[in-house]
Short mmCIF file of N, CA and C and ligand atoms in Angstrom, two decimals:
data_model
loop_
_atom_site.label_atom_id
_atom_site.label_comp_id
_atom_site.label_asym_id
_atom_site.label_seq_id
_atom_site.Cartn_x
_atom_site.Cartn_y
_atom_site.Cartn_z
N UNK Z 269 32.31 -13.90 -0.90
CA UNK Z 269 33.24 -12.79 -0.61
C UNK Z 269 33.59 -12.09 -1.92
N UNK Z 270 33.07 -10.59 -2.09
CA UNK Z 270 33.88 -10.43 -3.32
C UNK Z 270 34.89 -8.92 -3.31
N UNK Z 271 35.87 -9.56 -3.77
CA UNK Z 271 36.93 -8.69 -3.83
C UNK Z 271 37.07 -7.74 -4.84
N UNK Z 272 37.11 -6.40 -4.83
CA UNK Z 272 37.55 -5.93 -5.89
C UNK Z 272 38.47 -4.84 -5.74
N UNK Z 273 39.18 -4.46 -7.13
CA UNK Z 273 40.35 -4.14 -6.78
C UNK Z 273 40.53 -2.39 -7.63
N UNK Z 274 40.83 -1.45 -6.91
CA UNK Z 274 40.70 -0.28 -7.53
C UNK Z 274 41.43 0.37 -7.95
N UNK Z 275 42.34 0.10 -8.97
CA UNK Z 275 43.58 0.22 -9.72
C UNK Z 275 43.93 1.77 -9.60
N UNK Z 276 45.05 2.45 -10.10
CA UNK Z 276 45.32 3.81 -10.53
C UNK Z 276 47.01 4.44 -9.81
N UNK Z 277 47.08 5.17 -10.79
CA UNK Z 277 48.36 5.64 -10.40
C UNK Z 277 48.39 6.56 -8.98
N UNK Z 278 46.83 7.35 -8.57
CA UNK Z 278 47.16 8.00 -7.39
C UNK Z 278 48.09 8.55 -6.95
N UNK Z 279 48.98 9.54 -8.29
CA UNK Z 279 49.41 10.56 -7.72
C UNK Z 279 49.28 12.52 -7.80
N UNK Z 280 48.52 12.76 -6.97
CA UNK Z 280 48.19 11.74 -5.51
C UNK Z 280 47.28 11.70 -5.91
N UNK Z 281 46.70 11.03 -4.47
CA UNK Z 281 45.07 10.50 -4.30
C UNK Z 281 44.35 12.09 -3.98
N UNK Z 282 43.46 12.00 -4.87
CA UNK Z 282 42.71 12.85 -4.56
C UNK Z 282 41.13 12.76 -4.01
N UNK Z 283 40.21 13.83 -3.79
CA UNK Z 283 38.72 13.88 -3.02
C UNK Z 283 37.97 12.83 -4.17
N UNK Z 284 38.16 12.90 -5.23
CA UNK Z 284 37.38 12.20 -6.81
C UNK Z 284 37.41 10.89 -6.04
N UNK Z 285 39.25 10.69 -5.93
CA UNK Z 285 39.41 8.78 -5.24
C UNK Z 285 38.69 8.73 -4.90
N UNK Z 286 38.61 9.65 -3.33
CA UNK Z 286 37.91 8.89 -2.66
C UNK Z 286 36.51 8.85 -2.42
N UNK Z 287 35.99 9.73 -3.28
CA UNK Z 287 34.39 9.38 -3.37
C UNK Z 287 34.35 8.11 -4.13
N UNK Z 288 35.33 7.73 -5.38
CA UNK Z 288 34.71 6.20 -5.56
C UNK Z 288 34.94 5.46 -4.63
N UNK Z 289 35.67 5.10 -3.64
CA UNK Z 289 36.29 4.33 -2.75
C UNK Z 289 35.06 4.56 -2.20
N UNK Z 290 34.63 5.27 -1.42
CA UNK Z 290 33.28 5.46 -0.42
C UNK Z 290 31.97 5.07 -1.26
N UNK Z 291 32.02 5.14 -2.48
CA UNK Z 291 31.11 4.52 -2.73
C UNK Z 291 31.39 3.16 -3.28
N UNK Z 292 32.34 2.37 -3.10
CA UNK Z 292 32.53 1.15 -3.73
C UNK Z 292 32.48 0.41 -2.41
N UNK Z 293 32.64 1.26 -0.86
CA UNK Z 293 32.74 0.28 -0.11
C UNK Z 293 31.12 -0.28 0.41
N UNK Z 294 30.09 -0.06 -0.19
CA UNK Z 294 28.65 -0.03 -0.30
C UNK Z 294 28.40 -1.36 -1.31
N UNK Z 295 29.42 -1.90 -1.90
CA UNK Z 295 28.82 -2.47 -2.68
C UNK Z 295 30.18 -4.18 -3.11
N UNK Z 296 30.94 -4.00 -2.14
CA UNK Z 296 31.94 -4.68 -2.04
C UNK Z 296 32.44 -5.34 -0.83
N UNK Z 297 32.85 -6.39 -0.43
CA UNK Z 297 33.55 -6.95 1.09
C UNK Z 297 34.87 -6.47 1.42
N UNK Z 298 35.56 -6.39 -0.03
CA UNK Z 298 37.30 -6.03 0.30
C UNK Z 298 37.24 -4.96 -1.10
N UNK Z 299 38.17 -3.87 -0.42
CA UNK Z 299 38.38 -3.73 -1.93
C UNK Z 299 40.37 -3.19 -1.69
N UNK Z 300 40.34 -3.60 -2.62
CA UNK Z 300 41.93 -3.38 -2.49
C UNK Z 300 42.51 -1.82 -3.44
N UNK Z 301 43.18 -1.34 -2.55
CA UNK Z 301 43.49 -0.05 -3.04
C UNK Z 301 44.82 -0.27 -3.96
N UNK Z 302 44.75 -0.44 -5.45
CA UNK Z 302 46.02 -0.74 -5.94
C UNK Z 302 47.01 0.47 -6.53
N UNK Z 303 47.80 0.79 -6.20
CA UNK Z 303 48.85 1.86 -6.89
C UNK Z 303 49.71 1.15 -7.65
N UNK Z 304 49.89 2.17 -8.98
CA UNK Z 304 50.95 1.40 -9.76
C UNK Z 304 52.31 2.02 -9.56
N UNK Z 305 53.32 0.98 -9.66
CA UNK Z 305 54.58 1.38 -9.40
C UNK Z 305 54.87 1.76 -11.10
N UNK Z 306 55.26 3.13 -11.06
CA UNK Z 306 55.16 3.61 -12.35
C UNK Z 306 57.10 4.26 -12.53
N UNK Z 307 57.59 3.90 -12.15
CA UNK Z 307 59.19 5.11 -11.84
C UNK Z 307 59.21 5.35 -13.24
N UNK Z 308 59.05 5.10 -14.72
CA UNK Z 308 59.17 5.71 -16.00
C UNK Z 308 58.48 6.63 -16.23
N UNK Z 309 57.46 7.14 -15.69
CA UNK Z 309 56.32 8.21 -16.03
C UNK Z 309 57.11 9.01 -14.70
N UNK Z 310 57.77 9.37 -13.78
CA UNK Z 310 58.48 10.20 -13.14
C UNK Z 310 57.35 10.74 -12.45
N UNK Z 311 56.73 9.82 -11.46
CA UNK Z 311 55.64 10.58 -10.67
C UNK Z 311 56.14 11.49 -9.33
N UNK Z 312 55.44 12.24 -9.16
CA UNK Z 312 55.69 13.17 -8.18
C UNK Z 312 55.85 12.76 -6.45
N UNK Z 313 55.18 11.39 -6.61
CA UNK Z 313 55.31 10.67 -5.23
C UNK Z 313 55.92 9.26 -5.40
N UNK Z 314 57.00 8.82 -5.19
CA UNK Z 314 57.27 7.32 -4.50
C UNK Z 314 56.08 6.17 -5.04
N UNK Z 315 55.90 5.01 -4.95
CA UNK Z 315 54.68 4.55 -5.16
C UNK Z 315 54.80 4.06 -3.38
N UNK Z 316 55.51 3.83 -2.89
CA UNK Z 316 55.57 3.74 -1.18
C UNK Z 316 55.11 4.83 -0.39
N UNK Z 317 55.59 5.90 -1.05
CA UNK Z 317 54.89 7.28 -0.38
C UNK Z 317 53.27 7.68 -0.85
N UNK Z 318 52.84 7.05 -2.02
CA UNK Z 318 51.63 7.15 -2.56
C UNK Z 318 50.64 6.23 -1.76
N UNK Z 319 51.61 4.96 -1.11
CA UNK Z 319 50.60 4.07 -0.38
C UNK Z 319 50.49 4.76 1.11
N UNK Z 320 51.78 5.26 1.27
CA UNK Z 320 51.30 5.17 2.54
C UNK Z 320 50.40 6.45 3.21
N UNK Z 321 50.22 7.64 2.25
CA UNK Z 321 49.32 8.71 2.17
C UNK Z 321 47.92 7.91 1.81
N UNK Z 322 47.30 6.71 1.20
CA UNK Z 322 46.48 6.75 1.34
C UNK Z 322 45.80 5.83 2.52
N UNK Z 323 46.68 5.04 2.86
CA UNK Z 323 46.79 4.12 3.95
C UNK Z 323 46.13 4.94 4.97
N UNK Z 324 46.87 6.27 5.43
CA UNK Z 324 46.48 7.32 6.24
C UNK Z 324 45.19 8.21 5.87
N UNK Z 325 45.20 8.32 4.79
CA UNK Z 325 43.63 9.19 4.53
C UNK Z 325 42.56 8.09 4.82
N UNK Z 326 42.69 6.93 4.34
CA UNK Z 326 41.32 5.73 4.01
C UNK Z 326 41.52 5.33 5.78
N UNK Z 327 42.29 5.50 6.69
CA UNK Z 327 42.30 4.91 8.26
C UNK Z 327 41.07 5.35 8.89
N UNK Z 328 40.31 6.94 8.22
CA UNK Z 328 39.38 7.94 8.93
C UNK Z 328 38.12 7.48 8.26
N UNK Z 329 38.32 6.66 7.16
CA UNK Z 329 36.99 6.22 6.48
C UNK Z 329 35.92 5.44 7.01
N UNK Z 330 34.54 6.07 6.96
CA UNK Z 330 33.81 4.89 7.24
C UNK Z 330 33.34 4.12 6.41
N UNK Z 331 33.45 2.27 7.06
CA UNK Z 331 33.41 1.79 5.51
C UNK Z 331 32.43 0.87 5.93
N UNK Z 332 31.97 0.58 7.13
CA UNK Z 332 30.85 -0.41 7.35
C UNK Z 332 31.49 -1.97 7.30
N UNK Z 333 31.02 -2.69 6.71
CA UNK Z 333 31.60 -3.90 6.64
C UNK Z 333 32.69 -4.26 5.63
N UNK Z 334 33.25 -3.46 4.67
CA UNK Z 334 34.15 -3.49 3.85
C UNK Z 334 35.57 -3.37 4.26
N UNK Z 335 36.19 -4.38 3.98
CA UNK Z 335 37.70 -3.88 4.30
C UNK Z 335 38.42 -3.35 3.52
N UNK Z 336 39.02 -2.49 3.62
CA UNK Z 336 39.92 -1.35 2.52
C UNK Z 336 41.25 -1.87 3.03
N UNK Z 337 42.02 -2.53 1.86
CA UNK Z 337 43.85 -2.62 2.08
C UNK Z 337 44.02 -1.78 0.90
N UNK Z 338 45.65 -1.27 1.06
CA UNK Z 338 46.52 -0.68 0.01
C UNK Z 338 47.81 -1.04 -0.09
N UNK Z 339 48.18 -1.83 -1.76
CA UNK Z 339 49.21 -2.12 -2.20
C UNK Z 339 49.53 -1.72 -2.99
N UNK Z 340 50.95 -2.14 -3.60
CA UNK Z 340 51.46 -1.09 -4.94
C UNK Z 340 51.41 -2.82 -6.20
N UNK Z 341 51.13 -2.10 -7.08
CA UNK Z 341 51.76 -3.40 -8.62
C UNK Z 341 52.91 -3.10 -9.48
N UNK Z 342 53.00 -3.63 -9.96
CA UNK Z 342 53.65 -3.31 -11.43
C UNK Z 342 53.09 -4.72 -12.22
N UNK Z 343 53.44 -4.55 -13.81
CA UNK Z 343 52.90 -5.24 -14.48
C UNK Z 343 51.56 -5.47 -15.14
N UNK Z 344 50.88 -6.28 -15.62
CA UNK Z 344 49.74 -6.24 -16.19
C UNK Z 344 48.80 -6.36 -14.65
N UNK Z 345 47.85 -5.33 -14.79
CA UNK Z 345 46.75 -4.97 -14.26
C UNK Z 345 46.07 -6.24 -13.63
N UNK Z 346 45.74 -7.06 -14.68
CA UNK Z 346 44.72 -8.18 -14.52
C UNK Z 346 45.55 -9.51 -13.69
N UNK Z 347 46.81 -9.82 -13.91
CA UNK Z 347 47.59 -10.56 -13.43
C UNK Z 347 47.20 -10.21 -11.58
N UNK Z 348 47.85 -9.14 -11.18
CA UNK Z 348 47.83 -8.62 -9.81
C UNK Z 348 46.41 -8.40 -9.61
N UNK Z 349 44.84 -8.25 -10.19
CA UNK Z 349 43.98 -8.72 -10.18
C UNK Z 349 43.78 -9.90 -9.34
N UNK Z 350 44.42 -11.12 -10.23
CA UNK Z 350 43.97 -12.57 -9.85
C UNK Z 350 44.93 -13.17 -9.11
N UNK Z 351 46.40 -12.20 -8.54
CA UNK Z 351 47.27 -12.73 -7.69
C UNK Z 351 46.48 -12.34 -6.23
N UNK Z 352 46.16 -11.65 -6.01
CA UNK Z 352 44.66 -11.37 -4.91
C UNK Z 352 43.58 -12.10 -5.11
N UNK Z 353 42.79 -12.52 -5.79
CA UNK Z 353 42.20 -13.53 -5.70
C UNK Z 353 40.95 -12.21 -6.07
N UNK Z 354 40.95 -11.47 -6.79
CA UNK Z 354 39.93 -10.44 -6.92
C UNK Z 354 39.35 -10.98 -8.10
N UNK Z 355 37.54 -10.54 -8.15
CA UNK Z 355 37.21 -10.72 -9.22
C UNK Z 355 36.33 -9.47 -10.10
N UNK Z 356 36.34 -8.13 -9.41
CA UNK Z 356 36.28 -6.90 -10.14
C UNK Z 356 37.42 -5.96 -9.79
N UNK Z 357 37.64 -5.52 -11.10
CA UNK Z 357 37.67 -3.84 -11.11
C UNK Z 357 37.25 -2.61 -10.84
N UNK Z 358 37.13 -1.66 -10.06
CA UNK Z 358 36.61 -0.96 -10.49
C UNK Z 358 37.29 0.56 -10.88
N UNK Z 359 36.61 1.27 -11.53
CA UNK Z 359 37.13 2.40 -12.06
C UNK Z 359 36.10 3.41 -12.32
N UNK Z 360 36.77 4.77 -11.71
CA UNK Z 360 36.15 5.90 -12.09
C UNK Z 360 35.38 6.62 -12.76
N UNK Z 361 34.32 7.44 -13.45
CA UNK Z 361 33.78 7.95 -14.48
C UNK Z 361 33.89 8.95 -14.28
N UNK Z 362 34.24 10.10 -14.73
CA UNK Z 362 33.78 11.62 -14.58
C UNK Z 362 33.09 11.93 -15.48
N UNK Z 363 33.45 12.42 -16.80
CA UNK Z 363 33.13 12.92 -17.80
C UNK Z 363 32.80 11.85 -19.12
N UNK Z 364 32.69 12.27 -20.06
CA UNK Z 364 32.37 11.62 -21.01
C UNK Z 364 33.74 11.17 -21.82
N UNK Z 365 34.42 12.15 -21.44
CA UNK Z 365 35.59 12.26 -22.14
C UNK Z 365 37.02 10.92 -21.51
N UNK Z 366 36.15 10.68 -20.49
CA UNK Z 366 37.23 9.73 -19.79
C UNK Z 366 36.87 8.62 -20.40
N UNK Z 367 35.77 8.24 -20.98
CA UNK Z 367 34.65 6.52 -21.70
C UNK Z 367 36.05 6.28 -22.33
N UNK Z 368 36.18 6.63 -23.65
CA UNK Z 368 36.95 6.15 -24.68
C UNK Z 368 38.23 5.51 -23.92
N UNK Z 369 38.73 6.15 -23.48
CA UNK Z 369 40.17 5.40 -22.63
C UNK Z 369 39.65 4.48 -21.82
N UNK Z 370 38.73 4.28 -20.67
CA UNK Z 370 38.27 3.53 -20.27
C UNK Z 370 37.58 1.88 -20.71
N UNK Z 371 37.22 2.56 -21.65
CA UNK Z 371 36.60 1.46 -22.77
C UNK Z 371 37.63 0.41 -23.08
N UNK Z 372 38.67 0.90 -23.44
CA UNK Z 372 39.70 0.66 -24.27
C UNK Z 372 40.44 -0.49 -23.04
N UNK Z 373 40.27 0.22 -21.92
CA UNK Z 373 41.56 -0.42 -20.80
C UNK Z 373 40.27 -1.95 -20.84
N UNK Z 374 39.09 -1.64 -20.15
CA UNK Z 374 38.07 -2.48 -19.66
C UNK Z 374 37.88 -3.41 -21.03
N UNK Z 375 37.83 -2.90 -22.24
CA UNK Z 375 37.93 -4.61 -23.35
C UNK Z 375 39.15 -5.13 -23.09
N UNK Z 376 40.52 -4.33 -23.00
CA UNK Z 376 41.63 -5.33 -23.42
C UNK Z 376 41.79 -6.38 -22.25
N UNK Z 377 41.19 -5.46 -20.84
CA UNK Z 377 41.98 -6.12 -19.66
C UNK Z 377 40.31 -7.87 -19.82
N UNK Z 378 39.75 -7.64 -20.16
CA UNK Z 378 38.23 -8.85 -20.57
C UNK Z 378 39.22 -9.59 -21.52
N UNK Z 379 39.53 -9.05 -22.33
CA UNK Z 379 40.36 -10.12 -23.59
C UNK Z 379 41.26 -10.59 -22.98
N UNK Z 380 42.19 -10.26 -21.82
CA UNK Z 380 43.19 -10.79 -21.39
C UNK Z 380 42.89 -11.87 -20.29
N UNK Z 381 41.82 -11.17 -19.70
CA UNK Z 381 41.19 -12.09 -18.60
C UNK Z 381 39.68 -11.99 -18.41
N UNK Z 382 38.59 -12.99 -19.38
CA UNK Z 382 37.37 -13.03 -19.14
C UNK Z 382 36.57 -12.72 -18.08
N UNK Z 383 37.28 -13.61 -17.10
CA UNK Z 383 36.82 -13.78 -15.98
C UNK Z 383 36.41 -12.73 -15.29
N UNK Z 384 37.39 -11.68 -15.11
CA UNK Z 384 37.52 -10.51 -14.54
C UNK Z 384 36.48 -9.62 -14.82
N UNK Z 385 35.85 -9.13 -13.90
CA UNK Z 385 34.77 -7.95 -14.77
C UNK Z 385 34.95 -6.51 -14.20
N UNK Z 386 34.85 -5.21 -15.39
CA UNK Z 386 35.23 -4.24 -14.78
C UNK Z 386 33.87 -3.29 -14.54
N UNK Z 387 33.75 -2.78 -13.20
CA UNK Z 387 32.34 -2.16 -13.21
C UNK Z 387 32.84 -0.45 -12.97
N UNK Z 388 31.82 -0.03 -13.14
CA UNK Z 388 32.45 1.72 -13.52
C UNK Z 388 31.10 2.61 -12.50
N UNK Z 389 32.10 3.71 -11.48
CA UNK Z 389 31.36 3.79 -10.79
C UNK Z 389 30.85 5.62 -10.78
N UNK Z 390 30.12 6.23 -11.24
CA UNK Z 390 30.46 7.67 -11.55
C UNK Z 390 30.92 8.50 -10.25
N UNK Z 391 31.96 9.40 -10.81
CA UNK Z 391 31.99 10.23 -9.50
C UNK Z 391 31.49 11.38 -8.98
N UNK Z 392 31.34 12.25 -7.80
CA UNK Z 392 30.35 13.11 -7.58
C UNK Z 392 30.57 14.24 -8.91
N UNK Z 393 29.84 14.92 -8.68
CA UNK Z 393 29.36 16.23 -9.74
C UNK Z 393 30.67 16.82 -8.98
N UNK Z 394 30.77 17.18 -8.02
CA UNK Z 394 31.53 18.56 -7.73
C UNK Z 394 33.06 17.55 -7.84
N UNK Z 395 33.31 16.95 -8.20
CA UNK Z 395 34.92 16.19 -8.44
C UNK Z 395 35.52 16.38 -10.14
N UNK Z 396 34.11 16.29 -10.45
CA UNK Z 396 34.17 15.62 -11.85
C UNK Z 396 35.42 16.34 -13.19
N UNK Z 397 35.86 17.60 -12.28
CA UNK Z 397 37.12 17.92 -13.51
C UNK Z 397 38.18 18.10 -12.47
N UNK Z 398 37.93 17.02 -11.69
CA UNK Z 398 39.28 16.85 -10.63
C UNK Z 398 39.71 15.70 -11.13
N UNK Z 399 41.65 15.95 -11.60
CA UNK Z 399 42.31 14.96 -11.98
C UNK Z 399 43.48 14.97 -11.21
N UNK Z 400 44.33 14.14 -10.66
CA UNK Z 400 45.73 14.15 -10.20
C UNK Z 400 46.81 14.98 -11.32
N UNK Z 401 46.52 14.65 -12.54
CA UNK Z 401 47.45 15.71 -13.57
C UNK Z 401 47.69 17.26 -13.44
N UNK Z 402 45.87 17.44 -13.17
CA UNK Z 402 45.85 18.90 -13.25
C UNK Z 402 45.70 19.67 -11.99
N UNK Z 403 45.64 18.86 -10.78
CA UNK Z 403 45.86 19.47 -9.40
C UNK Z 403 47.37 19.24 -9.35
N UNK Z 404 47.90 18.65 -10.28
CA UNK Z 404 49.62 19.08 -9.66
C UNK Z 404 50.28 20.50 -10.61
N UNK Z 405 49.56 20.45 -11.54
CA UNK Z 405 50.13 21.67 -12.46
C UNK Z 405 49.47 22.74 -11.86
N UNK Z 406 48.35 22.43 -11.24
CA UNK Z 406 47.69 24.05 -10.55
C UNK Z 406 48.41 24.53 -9.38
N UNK Z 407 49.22 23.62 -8.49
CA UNK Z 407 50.02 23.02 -7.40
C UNK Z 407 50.99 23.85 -7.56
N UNK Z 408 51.69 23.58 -8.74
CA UNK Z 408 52.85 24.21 -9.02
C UNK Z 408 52.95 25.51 -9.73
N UNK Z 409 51.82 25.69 -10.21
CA UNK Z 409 51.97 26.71 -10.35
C UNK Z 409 51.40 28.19 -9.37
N UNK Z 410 51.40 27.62 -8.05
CA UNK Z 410 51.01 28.39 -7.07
C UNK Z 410 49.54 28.97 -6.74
N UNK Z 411 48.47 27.50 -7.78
CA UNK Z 411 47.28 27.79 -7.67
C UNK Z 411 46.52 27.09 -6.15
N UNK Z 412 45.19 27.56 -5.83
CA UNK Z 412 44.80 26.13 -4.75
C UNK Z 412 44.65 24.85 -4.85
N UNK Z 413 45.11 24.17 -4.60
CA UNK Z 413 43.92 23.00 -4.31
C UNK Z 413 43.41 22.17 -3.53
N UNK Z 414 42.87 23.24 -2.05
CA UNK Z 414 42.60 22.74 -1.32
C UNK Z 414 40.93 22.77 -1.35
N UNK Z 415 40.22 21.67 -0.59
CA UNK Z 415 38.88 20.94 -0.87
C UNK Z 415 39.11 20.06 -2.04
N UNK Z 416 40.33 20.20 -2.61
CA UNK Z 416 39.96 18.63 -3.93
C UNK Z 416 41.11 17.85 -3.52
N UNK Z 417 41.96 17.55 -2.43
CA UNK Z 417 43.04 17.27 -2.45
C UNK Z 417 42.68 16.50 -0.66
N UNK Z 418 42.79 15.59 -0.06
CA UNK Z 418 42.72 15.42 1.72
C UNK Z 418 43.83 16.27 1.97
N UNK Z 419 43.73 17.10 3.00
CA UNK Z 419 44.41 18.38 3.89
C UNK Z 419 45.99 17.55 3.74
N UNK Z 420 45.83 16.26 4.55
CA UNK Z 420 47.30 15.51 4.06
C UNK Z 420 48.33 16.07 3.32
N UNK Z 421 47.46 15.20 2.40
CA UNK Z 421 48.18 15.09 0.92
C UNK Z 421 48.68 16.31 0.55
N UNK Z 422 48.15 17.65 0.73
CA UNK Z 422 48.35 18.75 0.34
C UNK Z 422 49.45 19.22 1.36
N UNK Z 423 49.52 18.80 2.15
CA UNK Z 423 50.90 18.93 3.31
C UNK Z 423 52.05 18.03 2.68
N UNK Z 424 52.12 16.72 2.23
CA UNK Z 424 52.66 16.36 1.61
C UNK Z 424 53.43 16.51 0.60
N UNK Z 425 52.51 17.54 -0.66
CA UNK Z 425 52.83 18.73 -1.72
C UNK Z 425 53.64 19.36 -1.24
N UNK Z 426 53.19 20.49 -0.02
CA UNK Z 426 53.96 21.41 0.16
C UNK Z 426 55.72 21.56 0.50
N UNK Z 427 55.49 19.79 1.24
CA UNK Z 427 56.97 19.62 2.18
C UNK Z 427 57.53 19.25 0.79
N UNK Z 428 57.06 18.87 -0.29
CA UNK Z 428 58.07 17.87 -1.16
C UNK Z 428 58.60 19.12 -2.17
N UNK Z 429 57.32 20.21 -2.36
CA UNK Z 429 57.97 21.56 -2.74
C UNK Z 429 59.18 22.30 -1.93
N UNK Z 430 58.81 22.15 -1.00
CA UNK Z 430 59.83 22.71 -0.26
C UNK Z 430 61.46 21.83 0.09
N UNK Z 431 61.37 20.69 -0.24
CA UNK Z 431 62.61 20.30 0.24
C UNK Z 431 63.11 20.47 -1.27
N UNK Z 432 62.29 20.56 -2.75
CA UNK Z 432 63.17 20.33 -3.72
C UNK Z 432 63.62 22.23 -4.10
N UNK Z 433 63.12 22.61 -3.34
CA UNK Z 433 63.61 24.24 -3.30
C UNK Z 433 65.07 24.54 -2.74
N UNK Z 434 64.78 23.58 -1.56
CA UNK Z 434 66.67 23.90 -0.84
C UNK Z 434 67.63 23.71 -1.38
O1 LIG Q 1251 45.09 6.40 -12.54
P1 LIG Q 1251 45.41 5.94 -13.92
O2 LIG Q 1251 46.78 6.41 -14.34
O3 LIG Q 1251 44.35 6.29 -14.93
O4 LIG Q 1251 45.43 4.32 -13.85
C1 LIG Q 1251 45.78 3.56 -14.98
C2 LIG Q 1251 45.98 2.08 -14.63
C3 LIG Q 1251 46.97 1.92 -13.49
C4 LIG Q 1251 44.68 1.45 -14.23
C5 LIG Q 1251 46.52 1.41 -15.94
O5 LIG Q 1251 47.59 2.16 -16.44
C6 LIG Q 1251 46.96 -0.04 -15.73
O6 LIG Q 1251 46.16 -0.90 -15.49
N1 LIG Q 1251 48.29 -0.27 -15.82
C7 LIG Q 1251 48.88 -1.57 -15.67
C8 LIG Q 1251 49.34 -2.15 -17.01
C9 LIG Q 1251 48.24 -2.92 -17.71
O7 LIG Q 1251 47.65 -3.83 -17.18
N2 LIG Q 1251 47.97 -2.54 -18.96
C10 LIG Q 1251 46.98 -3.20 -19.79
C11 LIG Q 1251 45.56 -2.77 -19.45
S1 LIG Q 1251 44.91 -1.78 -20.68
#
């Protein structure tokens, strides 16, 4: 059985997610959708409201024999790793520009926990300068972003714009 676990702040989840998700469920039995409970970085969604938007987008997924859950963490990465009983990571690639940070997370979280291995999965071409950072600043600033965003989520945006307007 192997578990692996697909870390990230997801706010929000965007089309990028979930092409790795669709393609990780090809190559995995479970994979666990992890959100970090982040309240110091002042994210734009809840980490409860972050789960439960993806809970609802990943329900329409086809995943074949893979089971997709979603929980939230806090704390070291690799810990909540092996409190699931997971024994990969996986994580995103877009650009080139994402390696170096990546690099960086994937040695320390090996130094912290050998065992653990992190595999890196690229994401499609047409995602690849889709980030949750910069679909919320395009968001707000009254740009689109619909096709990089699930229709959801972007309903989600709108209501949370709108209630902090009243
Ligand atoms: O979507 P993100 O923000 O790039 O995801 C980053 C995440 C959640 C994978 C990373 O910040 C993380 O693992 N945080 C938990 C704290 C931790 O374990 N830090 C040490 C690993 S370098």
């Amino acid at each position: 059985m192997k578990r692996a676990v697909f870390p990230g702040s997801f706010d929000p989840i965007t089309k990028g997610h979930l092409d790795i998700i669709e393609r990780s469920t090809g190559l995995f039995d479970e994979i666990v959708i992890a959100v970090l409970d982040n309240p110091d970085k002042r994210p734009m969604f809840s980490s409860g409201e972050r789960c439960e938007m993806i809970s609802e987008v990943v329900e329409q997924m086809e995943t074949g024999n893979c089971a997709l859950k979603v929980d939230s963490f806090s704390g070291l990465l690799v810990d909540y790793v092996k409190s699931v009983n997971g024994q990969v990571i996986v994580r995103g690639l877009r650009a080139v520009s994402d390696y170096e940070y990546e690099l960086r997370m994937a040695l320390m979280n090996r130094h912290l926990e050998p065992g653990i291995e992190t595999v890196f999965l690229m994401a499609a071409e047409e995602y690849s300068y889709v980030s949750s950072r910069l679909l919320k600043q395009v968001f707000q600033l009254g740009g689109s972003v619909d096709r990089l965003i699930p229709e959801l989520v972007e309903k989600r945006m709108r209501d949370k714009q709108k209630r902090e307007k009243e």
